[in-house]
Amino acid sequence: MTEPNLLSELRRERIALSTGVQLDVTIGGPDDAPAIIFLHGFPESARTWRFQLADLAKDYRVVAPDQRGYVRSSKPEGVENYTPDKPIADLFALADALGIDKFTLVGHDWGGAIAWGAALTNPSRIERLAILNAPHPFIFQKALFDDMGQREGSQYIRAFRTPGMESFIAADLDAFYDRLFGPSGIGSEAPPEERPAYLEEWSQPGAILAMLNWYRAAQIIVPAMDEAPERPAFLDAPFPAVQMPTLVIWGMDDKALTPALLEGLDALVIDLTVVEIPDAGHFVTWEKPQAVIEALRAFLG
């Protein structure tokens, strides 16, 4: 499902934020309509939402940034500038810059991780939360200790944290693309015309390093397969529940984040709806775009 002119009714703006970064942002829909902010994950951009933005802009004010470190958005130097609190701050600064008080927040992959964090730290501004193939932080950390299958599937995070990995990836972006979006990648195979778009985004100066810095800055512990590190204390203590209505959409063929990460979610989210999408992998936003649109529209009511 590829339509090159899909985003023709949307506009792109460069927005300077109070957090000190500038983000390229896709915006559409009526300014006075309920707002939805979409956060993409690794290694994508606002383009991952192209089908959802085109559809939902008919009825909602849609906003989708290229997050810090991605494509042509600002890429501040230093791992410390990519700790999760930084993109969370960018999110609310972007809403402020656009005059948006409360909004629905939608996130995929790393964007989903930031969305979980934002919902837990500043719930008063998020009316509804929608998460796509991004595990709840408590469940993810627990799985990395207790579920050896998920631990094995997450060893790529350790690889991404290896010094110099950015140079290895940048030296052969075609091979990197094939590992992600080829026939044996972690999701469905991407349409051929997507290759040049991704390669162009990844080729921006500093982009690969900045994208990997998200993994390096995260506090998540990913043990090696033969490692038995000390268990984080928070895993054996009460964890605050997400309060707002929450939709979780999951591509059930995800090889990196398995459906087992849905288990126990109902104890951590007060008002939870789960939509499982079969025959979809990690990049469910464009693998099964219509199914995602229908789930979001049903959730938004």
PDB file of C-alpha atoms in Angstrom:
ATOM      1  CA  MET A   1       0.000   0.000   0.000  1.00  0.00           C
ATOM      2  CA  THR A   2       2.088   2.911  -1.273  1.00  0.00           C
ATOM      3  CA  GLU A   3       0.811   6.247  -2.524  1.00  0.00           C
ATOM      4  CA  PRO A   4       3.594   8.772  -3.209  1.00  0.00           C
ATOM      5  CA  ASN A   5       1.217  11.750  -2.889  1.00  0.00           C
ATOM      6  CA  LEU A   6      -0.341  10.521   0.344  1.00  0.00           C
ATOM      7  CA  LEU A   7       0.977  13.471   2.348  1.00  0.00           C
ATOM      8  CA  SER A   8       0.100  16.112  -0.254  1.00  0.00           C
ATOM      9  CA  GLU A   9      -2.673  17.612   1.895  1.00  0.00           C
ATOM     10  CA  LEU A  10      -0.348  17.936   4.878  1.00  0.00           C
ATOM     11  CA  ARG A  11       2.347  20.520   5.435  1.00  0.00           C
ATOM     12  CA  ARG A  12       5.849  20.413   6.826  1.00  0.00           C
ATOM     13  CA  GLU A  13       7.106  23.016   9.280  1.00  0.00           C
ATOM     14  CA  ARG A  14      10.407  23.603  11.042  1.00  0.00           C
ATOM     15  CA  ILE A  15       9.598  24.428  14.657  1.00  0.00           C
ATOM     16  CA  ALA A  16      12.061  25.756  17.239  1.00  0.00           C
ATOM     17  CA  LEU A  17      11.297  24.443  20.711  1.00  0.00           C
ATOM     18  CA  SER A  18      11.965  25.832  24.161  1.00  0.00           C
ATOM     19  CA  THR A  19      14.108  22.717  24.779  1.00  0.00           C
ATOM     20  CA  GLY A  20      16.738  24.123  22.423  1.00  0.00           C
ATOM     21  CA  VAL A  21      16.134  21.859  19.426  1.00  0.00           C
ATOM     22  CA  GLN A  22      14.410  22.383  16.107  1.00  0.00           C
ATOM     23  CA  LEU A  23      12.150  19.665  14.753  1.00  0.00           C
ATOM     24  CA  ASP A  24      10.713  19.119  11.300  1.00  0.00           C
ATOM     25  CA  VAL A  25       7.024  18.443  11.824  1.00  0.00           C
ATOM     26  CA  THR A  26       4.210  17.146   9.609  1.00  0.00           C
ATOM     27  CA  ILE A  27       0.946  18.944  10.397  1.00  0.00           C
ATOM     28  CA  GLY A  28      -2.564  18.647   8.997  1.00  0.00           C
ATOM     29  CA  GLY A  29      -6.251  18.854   9.735  1.00  0.00           C
ATOM     30  CA  PRO A  30      -8.380  21.695  11.145  1.00  0.00           C
ATOM     31  CA  ASP A  31      -6.580  23.811  13.747  1.00  0.00           C
ATOM     32  CA  ASP A  32      -9.666  23.766  15.980  1.00  0.00           C
ATOM     33  CA  ALA A  33     -10.139  19.974  15.840  1.00  0.00           C
ATOM     34  CA  PRO A  34      -9.054  17.610  18.636  1.00  0.00           C
ATOM     35  CA  ALA A  35      -5.288  17.160  18.432  1.00  0.00           C
ATOM     36  CA  ILE A  36      -3.343  13.933  17.970  1.00  0.00           C
ATOM     37  CA  ILE A  37       0.455  13.869  18.273  1.00  0.00           C
ATOM     38  CA  PHE A  38       2.279  10.935  16.669  1.00  0.00           C
ATOM     39  CA  LEU A  39       5.770   9.822  17.725  1.00  0.00           C
ATOM     40  CA  HIS A  40       7.784   7.561  15.424  1.00  0.00           C
ATOM     41  CA  GLY A  41      10.406   5.037  16.429  1.00  0.00           C
ATOM     42  CA  PHE A  42      13.751   3.678  15.242  1.00  0.00           C
ATOM     43  CA  PRO A  43      14.940   3.972  12.517  1.00  0.00           C
ATOM     44  CA  GLU A  44      12.084   5.857  10.905  1.00  0.00           C
ATOM     45  CA  SER A  45      10.547   9.337  10.842  1.00  0.00           C
ATOM     46  CA  ALA A  46       7.131  10.967  10.663  1.00  0.00           C
ATOM     47  CA  ARG A  47       6.760   9.145   7.325  1.00  0.00           C
ATOM     48  CA  THR A  48       5.897   5.947   9.178  1.00  0.00           C
ATOM     49  CA  TRP A  49       2.499   7.541   9.943  1.00  0.00           C
ATOM     50  CA  ARG A  50       1.782   8.624   6.344  1.00  0.00           C
ATOM     51  CA  PHE A  51      -1.353   6.483   5.964  1.00  0.00           C
ATOM     52  CA  GLN A  52      -2.752   7.349   9.391  1.00  0.00           C
ATOM     53  CA  LEU A  53      -2.024  11.076   9.029  1.00  0.00           C
ATOM     54  CA  ALA A  54      -3.720  11.289   5.631  1.00  0.00           C
ATOM     55  CA  ASP A  55      -6.851   9.605   6.955  1.00  0.00           C
ATOM     56  CA  LEU A  56      -7.161  11.160  10.408  1.00  0.00           C
ATOM     57  CA  ALA A  57      -6.435  14.687   9.161  1.00  0.00           C
ATOM     58  CA  LYS A  58      -9.979  14.664   7.786  1.00  0.00           C
ATOM     59  CA  ASP A  59     -11.338  14.947  11.321  1.00  0.00           C
ATOM     60  CA  TYR A  60      -8.424  15.718  13.656  1.00  0.00           C
ATOM     61  CA  ARG A  61      -5.507  18.096  13.996  1.00  0.00           C
ATOM     62  CA  VAL A  62      -2.566  15.756  13.376  1.00  0.00           C
ATOM     63  CA  VAL A  63       1.021  16.505  14.364  1.00  0.00           C
ATOM     64  CA  ALA A  64       3.979  14.201  13.675  1.00  0.00           C
ATOM     65  CA  PRO A  65       7.548  15.359  14.358  1.00  0.00           C
ATOM     66  CA  ASP A  66      10.791  13.891  13.158  1.00  0.00           C
ATOM     67  CA  GLN A  67      12.145  13.457  16.667  1.00  0.00           C
ATOM     68  CA  ARG A  68      15.505  14.814  17.840  1.00  0.00           C
ATOM     69  CA  GLY A  69      18.375  13.012  16.168  1.00  0.00           C
ATOM     70  CA  TYR A  70      16.348  11.950  13.129  1.00  0.00           C
ATOM     71  CA  VAL A  71      16.522  13.061   9.486  1.00  0.00           C
ATOM     72  CA  ARG A  72      17.065  16.866   9.502  1.00  0.00           C
ATOM     73  CA  SER A  73      15.804  17.638  13.002  1.00  0.00           C
ATOM     74  CA  SER A  74      18.418  18.868  15.486  1.00  0.00           C
ATOM     75  CA  LYS A  75      21.077  16.377  16.563  1.00  0.00           C
ATOM     76  CA  PRO A  76      22.626  17.696  19.770  1.00  0.00           C
ATOM     77  CA  GLU A  77      26.005  16.168  20.554  1.00  0.00           C
ATOM     78  CA  GLY A  78      26.444  13.815  23.473  1.00  0.00           C
ATOM     79  CA  VAL A  79      24.619  10.713  24.656  1.00  0.00           C
ATOM     80  CA  GLU A  80      23.211  12.681  27.588  1.00  0.00           C
ATOM     81  CA  ASN A  81      20.999  14.633  25.174  1.00  0.00           C
ATOM     82  CA  TYR A  82      19.044  11.490  24.291  1.00  0.00           C
ATOM     83  CA  THR A  83      17.896  10.272  27.704  1.00  0.00           C
ATOM     84  CA  PRO A  84      14.113   9.697  27.584  1.00  0.00           C
ATOM     85  CA  ASP A  85      13.341  12.869  29.532  1.00  0.00           C
ATOM     86  CA  LYS A  86      14.697  14.930  26.610  1.00  0.00           C
ATOM     87  CA  PRO A  87      12.248  13.733  23.897  1.00  0.00           C
ATOM     88  CA  ILE A  88       9.468  13.771  26.511  1.00  0.00           C
ATOM     89  CA  ALA A  89      10.267  17.436  27.100  1.00  0.00           C
ATOM     90  CA  ASP A  90      10.329  17.986  23.316  1.00  0.00           C
ATOM     91  CA  LEU A  91       6.838  16.508  23.082  1.00  0.00           C
ATOM     92  CA  PHE A  92       5.282  18.950  25.515  1.00  0.00           C
ATOM     93  CA  ALA A  93       7.331  21.857  24.161  1.00  0.00           C
ATOM     94  CA  LEU A  94       5.998  21.045  20.682  1.00  0.00           C
ATOM     95  CA  ALA A  95       2.429  21.003  21.978  1.00  0.00           C
ATOM     96  CA  ASP A  96       3.056  24.366  23.659  1.00  0.00           C
ATOM     97  CA  ALA A  97       4.551  25.844  20.485  1.00  0.00           C
ATOM     98  CA  LEU A  98       1.411  24.855  18.567  1.00  0.00           C
ATOM     99  CA  GLY A  99      -0.955  26.086  21.271  1.00  0.00           C
ATOM    100  CA  ILE A 100      -2.164  22.569  22.093  1.00  0.00           C
ATOM    101  CA  ASP A 101      -3.142  21.996  25.718  1.00  0.00           C
ATOM    102  CA  LYS A 102      -4.519  18.453  25.850  1.00  0.00           C
ATOM    103  CA  PHE A 103      -4.129  15.839  23.143  1.00  0.00           C
ATOM    104  CA  THR A 104      -4.234  12.193  22.176  1.00  0.00           C
ATOM    105  CA  LEU A 105      -0.726  10.713  22.055  1.00  0.00           C
ATOM    106  CA  VAL A 106       0.183   7.915  19.644  1.00  0.00           C
ATOM    107  CA  GLY A 107       3.598   6.253  19.649  1.00  0.00           C
ATOM    108  CA  HIS A 108       5.341   3.377  17.890  1.00  0.00           C
ATOM    109  CA  ASP A 109       8.558   1.622  18.953  1.00  0.00           C
ATOM    110  CA  TRP A 110      10.809   4.260  20.613  1.00  0.00           C
ATOM    111  CA  GLY A 111       7.993   6.748  20.114  1.00  0.00           C
ATOM    112  CA  GLY A 112       5.838   4.369  22.125  1.00  0.00           C
ATOM    113  CA  ALA A 113       8.442   4.254  24.886  1.00  0.00           C
ATOM    114  CA  ILE A 114       8.393   8.049  25.044  1.00  0.00           C
ATOM    115  CA  ALA A 115       4.588   7.987  25.015  1.00  0.00           C
ATOM    116  CA  TRP A 116       4.490   5.580  27.978  1.00  0.00           C
ATOM    117  CA  GLY A 117       6.902   7.854  29.831  1.00  0.00           C
ATOM    118  CA  ALA A 118       4.940  10.999  29.026  1.00  0.00           C
ATOM    119  CA  ALA A 119       1.678   9.392  30.159  1.00  0.00           C
ATOM    120  CA  LEU A 120       3.240   8.382  33.474  1.00  0.00           C
ATOM    121  CA  THR A 121       4.976  11.706  34.182  1.00  0.00           C
ATOM    122  CA  ASN A 122       2.479  14.272  32.858  1.00  0.00           C
ATOM    123  CA  PRO A 123      -0.929  12.588  32.580  1.00  0.00           C
ATOM    124  CA  SER A 124      -2.968  15.780  32.918  1.00  0.00           C
ATOM    125  CA  ARG A 125      -2.230  16.775  29.306  1.00  0.00           C
ATOM    126  CA  ILE A 126      -2.788  13.422  27.619  1.00  0.00           C
ATOM    127  CA  GLU A 127      -6.458  12.608  27.112  1.00  0.00           C
ATOM    128  CA  ARG A 128      -5.923   9.284  25.382  1.00  0.00           C
ATOM    129  CA  LEU A 129      -2.893   7.099  24.746  1.00  0.00           C
ATOM    130  CA  ALA A 130      -2.292   4.730  21.829  1.00  0.00           C
ATOM    131  CA  ILE A 131       0.769   2.495  21.706  1.00  0.00           C
ATOM    132  CA  LEU A 132       1.944   0.392  18.756  1.00  0.00           C
ATOM    133  CA  ASN A 133       4.471  -2.407  19.288  1.00  0.00           C
ATOM    134  CA  ALA A 134       6.189  -0.701  22.192  1.00  0.00           C
ATOM    135  CA  PRO A 135       6.288  -2.480  25.556  1.00  0.00           C
ATOM    136  CA  HIS A 136       5.353  -0.922  28.858  1.00  0.00           C
ATOM    137  CA  PRO A 137       8.656  -0.053  30.617  1.00  0.00           C
ATOM    138  CA  PHE A 138       7.977  -2.266  33.643  1.00  0.00           C
ATOM    139  CA  ILE A 139       6.970  -5.267  31.548  1.00  0.00           C
ATOM    140  CA  PHE A 140       9.910  -4.821  29.179  1.00  0.00           C
ATOM    141  CA  GLN A 141      12.523  -4.665  31.910  1.00  0.00           C
ATOM    142  CA  LYS A 142      10.951  -7.631  33.688  1.00  0.00           C
ATOM    143  CA  ALA A 143      10.917  -9.660  30.467  1.00  0.00           C
ATOM    144  CA  LEU A 144      14.600  -8.969  29.870  1.00  0.00           C
ATOM    145  CA  PHE A 145      15.324 -10.694  33.179  1.00  0.00           C
ATOM    146  CA  ASP A 146      12.675 -13.416  33.208  1.00  0.00           C
ATOM    147  CA  ASP A 147      11.914 -14.252  29.554  1.00  0.00           C
ATOM    148  CA  MET A 148      14.960 -15.659  27.777  1.00  0.00           C
ATOM    149  CA  GLY A 149      13.184 -15.502  24.425  1.00  0.00           C
ATOM    150  CA  GLN A 150      12.670 -11.760  24.746  1.00  0.00           C
ATOM    151  CA  ARG A 151      16.191 -11.319  26.094  1.00  0.00           C
ATOM    152  CA  GLU A 152      17.518 -13.033  22.990  1.00  0.00           C
ATOM    153  CA  GLY A 153      15.331 -10.879  20.765  1.00  0.00           C
ATOM    154  CA  SER A 154      16.702  -7.721  22.427  1.00  0.00           C
ATOM    155  CA  GLN A 155      20.406  -8.452  22.059  1.00  0.00           C
ATOM    156  CA  TYR A 156      20.462  -5.965  19.180  1.00  0.00           C
ATOM    157  CA  ILE A 157      20.252  -3.229  21.831  1.00  0.00           C
ATOM    158  CA  ARG A 158      23.590  -4.367  23.229  1.00  0.00           C
ATOM    159  CA  ALA A 159      24.992  -4.275  19.696  1.00  0.00           C
ATOM    160  CA  PHE A 160      23.685  -0.755  19.124  1.00  0.00           C
ATOM    161  CA  ARG A 161      25.433   0.357  22.315  1.00  0.00           C
ATOM    162  CA  THR A 162      28.800  -0.927  21.082  1.00  0.00           C
ATOM    163  CA  PRO A 163      31.266   1.943  20.457  1.00  0.00           C
ATOM    164  CA  GLY A 164      31.797   2.509  16.755  1.00  0.00           C
ATOM    165  CA  MET A 165      28.591   0.765  15.671  1.00  0.00           C
ATOM    166  CA  GLU A 166      27.509   3.992  13.943  1.00  0.00           C
ATOM    167  CA  SER A 167      30.514   3.790  11.600  1.00  0.00           C
ATOM    168  CA  PHE A 168      29.830   0.127  10.829  1.00  0.00           C
ATOM    169  CA  ILE A 169      26.211   0.874   9.911  1.00  0.00           C
ATOM    170  CA  ALA A 170      26.972   4.047   7.957  1.00  0.00           C
ATOM    171  CA  ALA A 171      29.548   2.206   5.865  1.00  0.00           C
ATOM    172  CA  ASP A 172      26.827   0.072   4.257  1.00  0.00           C
ATOM    173  CA  LEU A 173      23.358   1.534   4.625  1.00  0.00           C
ATOM    174  CA  ASP A 174      21.979  -0.863   2.014  1.00  0.00           C
ATOM    175  CA  ALA A 175      22.950  -3.820   4.184  1.00  0.00           C
ATOM    176  CA  PHE A 176      21.388  -2.130   7.225  1.00  0.00           C
ATOM    177  CA  TYR A 177      18.169  -1.621   5.259  1.00  0.00           C
ATOM    178  CA  ASP A 178      18.103  -5.281   4.235  1.00  0.00           C
ATOM    179  CA  ARG A 179      18.558  -6.448   7.835  1.00  0.00           C
ATOM    180  CA  LEU A 180      15.523  -4.408   8.860  1.00  0.00           C
ATOM    181  CA  PHE A 181      13.208  -4.349   5.868  1.00  0.00           C
ATOM    182  CA  GLY A 182      14.398  -7.189   3.666  1.00  0.00           C
ATOM    183  CA  PRO A 183      12.822 -10.662   3.390  1.00  0.00           C
ATOM    184  CA  SER A 184      14.446 -11.788   6.660  1.00  0.00           C
ATOM    185  CA  GLY A 185      13.983  -8.498   8.519  1.00  0.00           C
ATOM    186  CA  ILE A 186      12.059  -7.948  11.751  1.00  0.00           C
ATOM    187  CA  GLY A 187       8.870  -6.939   9.941  1.00  0.00           C
ATOM    188  CA  SER A 188       7.218  -7.458   6.608  1.00  0.00           C
ATOM    189  CA  GLU A 189       9.352  -6.698   3.601  1.00  0.00           C
ATOM    190  CA  ALA A 190       9.105  -3.020   2.662  1.00  0.00           C
ATOM    191  CA  PRO A 191       8.003  -2.035  -0.854  1.00  0.00           C
ATOM    192  CA  PRO A 192      11.015  -1.471  -3.161  1.00  0.00           C
ATOM    193  CA  GLU A 193      10.307   2.243  -3.536  1.00  0.00           C
ATOM    194  CA  GLU A 194      10.855   2.744   0.191  1.00  0.00           C
ATOM    195  CA  ARG A 195      14.581   2.009   0.016  1.00  0.00           C
ATOM    196  CA  PRO A 196      15.698   5.394  -1.407  1.00  0.00           C
ATOM    197  CA  ALA A 197      13.526   7.257   1.099  1.00  0.00           C
ATOM    198  CA  TYR A 198      15.108   5.502   4.078  1.00  0.00           C
ATOM    199  CA  LEU A 199      18.636   5.777   2.687  1.00  0.00           C
ATOM    200  CA  GLU A 200      18.149   9.508   2.170  1.00  0.00           C
ATOM    201  CA  GLU A 201      16.973   9.963   5.759  1.00  0.00           C
ATOM    202  CA  TRP A 202      19.801   7.903   7.241  1.00  0.00           C
ATOM    203  CA  SER A 203      22.405   9.683   5.114  1.00  0.00           C
ATOM    204  CA  GLN A 204      21.840  13.023   6.858  1.00  0.00           C
ATOM    205  CA  PRO A 205      25.003  14.104   8.730  1.00  0.00           C
ATOM    206  CA  GLY A 206      25.098  12.621  12.217  1.00  0.00           C
ATOM    207  CA  ALA A 207      21.813  10.765  11.875  1.00  0.00           C
ATOM    208  CA  ILE A 208      23.050   7.214  12.534  1.00  0.00           C
ATOM    209  CA  LEU A 209      25.038   8.276  15.605  1.00  0.00           C
ATOM    210  CA  ALA A 210      22.106  10.268  16.995  1.00  0.00           C
ATOM    211  CA  MET A 211      19.628   7.441  16.449  1.00  0.00           C
ATOM    212  CA  LEU A 212      21.904   4.970  18.246  1.00  0.00           C
ATOM    213  CA  ASN A 213      22.347   7.435  21.096  1.00  0.00           C
ATOM    214  CA  TRP A 214      18.705   6.837  22.043  1.00  0.00           C
ATOM    215  CA  TYR A 215      19.686   3.260  22.924  1.00  0.00           C
ATOM    216  CA  ARG A 216      22.902   4.299  24.643  1.00  0.00           C
ATOM    217  CA  ALA A 217      21.149   6.862  26.824  1.00  0.00           C
ATOM    218  CA  ALA A 218      18.335   4.558  27.937  1.00  0.00           C
ATOM    219  CA  GLN A 219      18.543   3.085  31.429  1.00  0.00           C
ATOM    220  CA  ILE A 220      17.020  -0.236  30.367  1.00  0.00           C
ATOM    221  CA  ILE A 221      19.245  -3.166  31.373  1.00  0.00           C
ATOM    222  CA  VAL A 222      19.728  -5.766  28.635  1.00  0.00           C
ATOM    223  CA  PRO A 223      21.673  -8.679  30.109  1.00  0.00           C
ATOM    224  CA  ALA A 224      23.807 -10.885  27.892  1.00  0.00           C
ATOM    225  CA  MET A 225      22.360 -14.344  27.368  1.00  0.00           C
ATOM    226  CA  ASP A 226      24.761 -15.910  29.881  1.00  0.00           C
ATOM    227  CA  GLU A 227      24.637 -13.012  32.351  1.00  0.00           C
ATOM    228  CA  ALA A 228      22.864 -12.835  35.717  1.00  0.00           C
ATOM    229  CA  PRO A 229      23.067  -9.185  36.829  1.00  0.00           C
ATOM    230  CA  GLU A 230      21.478  -7.816  39.962  1.00  0.00           C
ATOM    231  CA  ARG A 231      17.724  -7.459  39.550  1.00  0.00           C
ATOM    232  CA  PRO A 232      16.449  -3.841  39.610  1.00  0.00           C
ATOM    233  CA  ALA A 233      14.587  -3.177  42.859  1.00  0.00           C
ATOM    234  CA  PHE A 234      11.616  -1.532  41.119  1.00  0.00           C
ATOM    235  CA  LEU A 235      10.650  -4.857  39.538  1.00  0.00           C
ATOM    236  CA  ASP A 236       9.607  -6.149  42.954  1.00  0.00           C
ATOM    237  CA  ALA A 237       7.779  -3.010  44.072  1.00  0.00           C
ATOM    238  CA  PRO A 238       4.394  -1.481  43.164  1.00  0.00           C
ATOM    239  CA  PHE A 239       4.416   0.412  39.872  1.00  0.00           C
ATOM    240  CA  PRO A 240       2.104   3.369  39.122  1.00  0.00           C
ATOM    241  CA  ALA A 241      -0.777   2.640  36.776  1.00  0.00           C
ATOM    242  CA  VAL A 242      -1.534   4.527  33.568  1.00  0.00           C
ATOM    243  CA  GLN A 243      -4.787   6.364  34.171  1.00  0.00           C
ATOM    244  CA  MET A 244      -6.064   7.585  30.796  1.00  0.00           C
ATOM    245  CA  PRO A 245      -7.889   5.373  28.251  1.00  0.00           C
ATOM    246  CA  THR A 246      -5.181   3.408  26.470  1.00  0.00           C
ATOM    247  CA  LEU A 247      -5.164   1.477  23.203  1.00  0.00           C
ATOM    248  CA  VAL A 248      -2.358  -0.995  22.516  1.00  0.00           C
ATOM    249  CA  ILE A 249      -2.017  -2.212  18.922  1.00  0.00           C
ATOM    250  CA  TRP A 250       0.359  -5.108  18.325  1.00  0.00           C
ATOM    251  CA  GLY A 251       1.642  -6.664  15.114  1.00  0.00           C
ATOM    252  CA  MET A 252       1.730 -10.265  16.265  1.00  0.00           C
ATOM    253  CA  ASP A 253       4.632 -11.366  14.038  1.00  0.00           C
ATOM    254  CA  ASP A 254       7.073  -8.911  15.604  1.00  0.00           C
ATOM    255  CA  LYS A 255      10.442 -10.686  15.889  1.00  0.00           C
ATOM    256  CA  ALA A 256      12.049  -8.027  18.102  1.00  0.00           C
ATOM    257  CA  LEU A 257       9.216  -7.364  20.562  1.00  0.00           C
ATOM    258  CA  THR A 258       7.181 -10.513  21.036  1.00  0.00           C
ATOM    259  CA  PRO A 259       3.460 -10.623  21.900  1.00  0.00           C
ATOM    260  CA  ALA A 260       4.453 -11.991  25.307  1.00  0.00           C
ATOM    261  CA  LEU A 261       5.056  -8.348  26.227  1.00  0.00           C
ATOM    262  CA  LEU A 262       1.273  -7.883  26.333  1.00  0.00           C
ATOM    263  CA  GLU A 263       0.996 -10.211  29.326  1.00  0.00           C
ATOM    264  CA  GLY A 264       0.280  -8.422  32.606  1.00  0.00           C
ATOM    265  CA  LEU A 265      -0.517  -5.121  30.896  1.00  0.00           C
ATOM    266  CA  ASP A 266      -4.053  -5.003  32.274  1.00  0.00           C
ATOM    267  CA  ALA A 267      -2.630  -4.689  35.799  1.00  0.00           C
ATOM    268  CA  LEU A 268      -0.662  -1.580  34.815  1.00  0.00           C
ATOM    269  CA  VAL A 269      -3.292   0.252  32.736  1.00  0.00           C
ATOM    270  CA  ILE A 270      -6.642   1.175  34.281  1.00  0.00           C
ATOM    271  CA  ASP A 271      -8.621   1.484  31.021  1.00  0.00           C
ATOM    272  CA  LEU A 272      -7.025  -0.823  28.447  1.00  0.00           C
ATOM    273  CA  THR A 273      -8.010  -1.907  24.947  1.00  0.00           C
ATOM    274  CA  VAL A 274      -5.742  -4.334  23.071  1.00  0.00           C
ATOM    275  CA  VAL A 275      -5.983  -4.888  19.318  1.00  0.00           C
ATOM    276  CA  GLU A 276      -3.885  -7.747  17.967  1.00  0.00           C
ATOM    277  CA  ILE A 277      -3.088  -7.547  14.252  1.00  0.00           C
ATOM    278  CA  PRO A 278      -2.138 -10.907  12.725  1.00  0.00           C
ATOM    279  CA  ASP A 279       0.266 -11.213   9.795  1.00  0.00           C
ATOM    280  CA  ALA A 280       1.980  -7.964  10.781  1.00  0.00           C
ATOM    281  CA  GLY A 281       5.461  -7.509  12.152  1.00  0.00           C
ATOM    282  CA  HIS A 282       7.122  -4.719  14.042  1.00  0.00           C
ATOM    283  CA  PHE A 283       6.391  -1.923  11.545  1.00  0.00           C
ATOM    284  CA  VAL A 284       2.653  -2.335  11.772  1.00  0.00           C
ATOM    285  CA  THR A 285       2.002   1.326  10.867  1.00  0.00           C
ATOM    286  CA  TRP A 286       2.732   0.639   7.184  1.00  0.00           C
ATOM    287  CA  GLU A 287       2.530  -3.151   7.112  1.00  0.00           C
ATOM    288  CA  LYS A 288      -1.188  -3.078   7.952  1.00  0.00           C
ATOM    289  CA  PRO A 289      -2.087   0.613   7.664  1.00  0.00           C
ATOM    290  CA  GLN A 290      -5.837   0.213   7.282  1.00  0.00           C
ATOM    291  CA  ALA A 291      -6.100  -2.060  10.310  1.00  0.00           C
ATOM    292  CA  VAL A 292      -4.250   0.556  12.353  1.00  0.00           C
ATOM    293  CA  ILE A 293      -6.502   3.343  11.065  1.00  0.00           C
ATOM    294  CA  GLU A 294      -9.629   1.364  11.942  1.00  0.00           C
ATOM    295  CA  ALA A 295      -8.344   0.583  15.439  1.00  0.00           C
ATOM    296  CA  LEU A 296      -7.462   4.221  16.063  1.00  0.00           C
ATOM    297  CA  ARG A 297     -10.791   5.506  14.774  1.00  0.00           C
ATOM    298  CA  ALA A 298     -12.746   3.032  16.895  1.00  0.00           C
ATOM    299  CA  PHE A 299     -10.708   4.067  19.944  1.00  0.00           C
ATOM    300  CA  LEU A 300     -11.151   7.783  19.287  1.00  0.00           C
ATOM    301  CA  GLY A 301     -14.872   7.282  18.947  1.00  0.00           C
TER     302      GLY A 301
END
